[in-house]
């Protein structure tokens, strides 16, 4: 299922290009929190030396 | 004043929920666990988190420790529980073997292996990843005493936050378990944190305190890891 289909299933009517927008009106500190989340999604930090197993 | 909710914010929140889903999937893969992730609940996690961090940011004029953002996200993950039906891949394979003898008993056995505290476990893991991300990104400065900085000699200048020291501290801190008088080991600090996240009243402020202790331990510059 595509990102757009998932969003529409959740009740949004969106254009796929708009889905690429990141929050941009929350101020620098909050934007930093979103940046951290996006960055971690794209470039994982391995923590298996800290948490070896679940 | 915060801006009212808008369609573009919903789209941004959905996008952020997808980022969080990616982080959770990476964790599940690393720990060899299969589970279902609800995008609708993750969307709710992001919206609640966003509401909190904007409120905190406004109250503190945008001068907020990243630790609070991490703590609020951890809190909403453990509160709303977007991950369900979590099973270790090894247990699924074992159940398949057992089902050759009796499918009913194999399924009953597998049902008992479900990782029921998966949301709390993942919340801690995601928090640790965030702590390291902010540390690597230079968001946690090492403190130095005000007035002691000498521009000519550079004596007293802040030094970069020691990311490796934070990693070492988290390794030690989360794996630590005290020894009982009988010689047996108590649960680890991580076990205790997961238990409290699941069964006790444990809000964002408690989590902020726990995470700040880790940062302060590193910032103190003392070699606290034996």
XYZ file of C-alpha atoms in Angstrom:
280
model
C 0.000 0.000 0.000
C 1.386 3.403 -0.937
C 1.903 6.297 1.418
C -0.888 8.197 -0.334
C -3.307 5.273 -0.047
C -2.508 4.925 3.649
C -3.114 8.608 4.223
C -6.402 8.472 2.335
C -7.437 5.428 4.334
C -6.843 7.498 7.457
C -9.229 10.093 6.107
C -6.976 12.624 4.400
C -7.422 13.830 0.874
C -3.917 14.704 -0.158
C -1.656 15.136 -3.104
C 1.423 12.955 -2.966
C 3.798 15.913 -3.310
C 2.265 17.577 -0.264
C 3.047 14.457 1.740
C 6.690 15.369 1.388
C 6.269 18.481 3.506
C 7.863 18.483 6.910
C 6.581 20.649 9.765
C 7.836 24.132 9.100
C 5.937 26.435 11.365
C 6.755 25.228 14.861
C 9.885 27.180 15.628
C 13.504 26.017 15.543
C 13.471 23.861 18.691
C 10.404 21.878 17.691
C 11.673 21.565 14.142
C 14.828 20.073 15.606
C 12.731 17.356 17.257
C 11.190 16.497 13.896
C 14.609 16.594 12.260
C 15.884 14.057 14.800
C 12.985 11.731 14.009
C 13.423 12.036 10.251
C 17.180 11.581 10.492
C 16.869 8.466 12.653
C 14.373 7.007 10.192
C 16.869 7.476 7.367
C 20.107 6.726 9.227
C 19.726 4.318 12.092
C 21.961 4.441 15.154
C 22.779 0.931 16.309
C 22.168 0.436 20.029
C 22.484 -3.351 20.293
C 25.592 -2.837 22.449
C 23.401 -0.888 24.903
C 20.230 -2.973 24.587
C 21.396 -6.395 23.349
C 17.992 -8.045 23.242
C 14.288 -7.617 23.868
C 0.266 31.562 20.106
C 0.311 28.216 18.368
C -1.283 28.003 14.976
C -4.599 26.147 14.735
C -4.526 22.611 13.342
C -4.444 22.615 9.577
C -4.507 20.122 6.747
C -0.836 20.685 6.095
C -0.114 19.898 9.738
C -2.036 16.636 9.436
C 0.068 15.796 6.417
C 3.245 16.662 8.274
C 2.119 14.627 11.252
C 1.401 11.664 9.030
C 4.850 11.996 7.526
C 6.410 12.100 10.996
C 4.360 9.027 11.956
C 5.910 7.242 8.997
C 9.376 8.242 10.201
C 8.567 6.872 13.645
C 7.227 3.672 12.069
C 10.522 3.294 10.193
C 12.482 3.688 13.443
C 10.262 1.094 15.147
C 10.605 -1.339 12.223
C 14.394 -0.986 12.369
C 14.291 -1.825 16.082
C 12.027 -4.833 15.524
C 14.344 -6.129 12.794
C 17.430 -5.658 14.967
C 15.845 -7.643 17.790
C 14.382 -10.284 15.451
C 10.778 -9.610 16.430
C 7.714 -9.691 14.208
C 4.857 -7.389 15.145
C 2.038 -5.273 13.822
C 2.319 -1.491 13.858
C -0.800 0.658 13.761
C -0.210 3.733 11.613
C -3.412 5.280 12.942
C -2.134 5.019 16.531
C 1.324 6.292 15.524
C -0.388 9.273 13.911
C -2.101 9.869 17.240
C 1.254 9.526 19.053
C 2.757 12.216 16.824
C -0.201 14.562 17.238
C -0.127 14.265 21.035
C 3.666 14.604 21.077
C 3.504 17.623 18.800
C 0.896 19.288 20.988
C 3.070 18.767 24.066
C 6.365 19.901 22.582
C 4.807 23.016 21.074
C 3.247 23.853 24.427
C 6.522 23.303 26.273
C 8.427 25.265 23.646
C 6.049 28.212 23.904
C 6.153 28.299 27.692
C 9.958 28.240 27.646
C 10.385 30.605 24.669
C 11.766 27.829 22.496
C 14.632 27.234 24.889
C 13.813 23.623 25.680
C 16.156 20.750 26.368
C 15.924 18.066 23.709
C 15.578 15.618 26.573
C 12.018 16.845 27.102
C 11.124 16.166 23.493
C 12.526 12.649 23.854
C 10.661 12.109 27.114
C 7.307 13.196 25.666
C 7.707 10.912 22.667
C 8.660 7.991 24.907
C 5.652 8.717 27.092
C 3.143 8.695 24.244
C 4.585 5.513 22.764
C 4.128 3.696 26.055
C 0.739 5.311 26.652
C -0.926 4.696 23.274
C 0.868 1.423 22.418
C 0.993 1.346 18.605
C 2.687 -2.083 18.418
C 0.737 -5.302 18.868
C 1.109 -9.061 18.376
C 4.874 -9.073 18.949
C 6.632 -12.421 18.736
C 10.296 -13.346 18.498
C 11.163 -14.918 15.174
C 12.856 -17.765 17.047
C 9.637 -18.485 18.961
C 7.574 -18.508 15.768
C 10.002 -21.037 14.298
C 9.870 -23.121 17.480
C 6.068 -23.112 17.390
C 6.125 -24.341 13.815
C 8.249 -27.276 14.951
C 5.952 -27.972 17.894
C 2.883 -27.837 15.645
C 4.080 -31.014 13.932
C 3.093 -32.813 17.122
C 0.101 -30.751 18.189
C -1.017 -27.546 16.518
C -3.276 -26.603 19.414
C -0.564 -26.902 22.060
C 1.941 -25.167 19.755
C -0.383 -22.187 19.314
C -1.082 -22.090 23.047
C 2.661 -22.169 23.719
C 3.292 -19.394 21.176
C 0.523 -17.244 22.633
C 2.359 -17.336 25.954
C 5.590 -16.150 24.305
C 4.084 -12.870 23.088
C 6.269 -9.906 24.036
C 3.545 -8.072 25.907
C 5.743 -5.166 26.981
C 6.953 -4.508 23.434
C 5.751 -0.886 23.429
C 7.609 -0.045 26.618
C 10.727 -1.862 25.370
C 10.627 -0.017 22.058
C 9.929 3.299 23.761
C 13.168 2.930 25.741
C 15.101 1.844 22.640
C 13.833 4.796 20.590
C 14.686 7.145 23.454
C 18.261 5.810 23.588
C 18.609 6.312 19.832
C 17.392 9.889 20.188
C 19.755 10.596 23.081
C 22.688 9.435 20.957
C 21.447 11.371 17.916
C 21.273 14.641 19.831
C 24.653 13.928 21.422
C 26.268 13.248 18.049
C 24.619 16.341 16.600
C 26.150 18.561 19.256
C 22.925 19.443 21.031
C 24.251 18.534 24.465
C 27.073 20.891 25.376
C 29.535 20.015 28.088
C 29.128 22.599 30.828
C 31.836 24.823 32.166
C 31.828 27.230 35.067
C 30.677 30.705 34.073
C 33.374 33.325 34.327
C 36.201 30.835 34.146
C 36.696 31.054 30.381
C 39.887 32.829 29.330
C 39.708 33.859 25.667
C 43.497 34.184 25.391
C 44.418 30.803 26.792
C 41.132 29.083 25.919
C 41.258 27.670 29.432
C 37.766 26.944 30.671
C 36.309 26.743 27.170
C 33.554 24.195 26.774
C 34.623 20.928 25.254
C 32.393 18.907 22.937
C 29.981 16.560 24.626
C 31.590 13.136 24.886
C 29.298 10.910 22.797
C 31.364 7.779 23.478
C 31.142 8.439 27.199
C 27.345 8.640 26.906
C 27.308 5.316 25.048
C 29.514 3.720 27.707
C 27.369 5.141 30.480
C 24.129 3.882 28.886
C 25.684 0.434 28.397
C 26.610 0.310 32.058
C 23.510 2.018 33.435
C 20.863 0.070 31.536
C 22.535 -3.323 32.059
C 23.310 -2.755 35.738
C 21.734 -5.153 38.219
C 22.429 -5.277 41.907
C 23.340 -8.519 43.628
C 20.904 -9.827 46.233
C 22.178 -11.073 49.623
C 21.531 -14.582 48.285
C 23.951 -13.947 45.445
C 21.226 -13.840 42.815
C 20.981 -10.855 40.490
C 18.155 -8.356 40.643
C 16.478 -7.101 37.481
C 18.471 -4.632 35.412
C 17.882 -0.903 35.367
C 16.259 -1.302 31.939
C 13.941 -4.030 33.257
C 12.991 -1.691 36.078
C 12.364 1.205 33.700
C 10.243 -0.959 31.389
C 8.267 -2.294 34.369
C 7.582 1.182 35.684
C 6.611 2.443 32.231
C 4.114 -0.394 31.946
C 2.665 -0.794 35.407
C 3.275 2.424 37.325
C 2.366 6.069 37.009
C 5.269 7.309 34.956
C 4.924 10.622 33.192
C 7.116 12.677 30.871
C 8.667 14.495 33.829
C 9.852 11.233 35.356
C 11.410 10.257 32.043
C 13.025 13.677 31.665
C 14.620 13.182 35.059
C 15.951 9.717 34.162
C 17.431 10.898 30.847
C 18.914 14.051 32.369
C 20.717 11.942 34.945
C 22.502 10.136 32.115
C 23.540 13.411 30.489
C 24.660 14.937 33.770
C 26.712 11.857 34.560
C 28.611 12.348 31.311
C 28.788 16.116 31.647
C 30.276 15.754 35.126
C 33.325 14.317 33.422
C 33.781 11.703 36.102
C 34.616 8.174 35.141
C 31.554 6.581 36.673
C 31.742 3.399 34.652
C 33.918 0.837 36.444
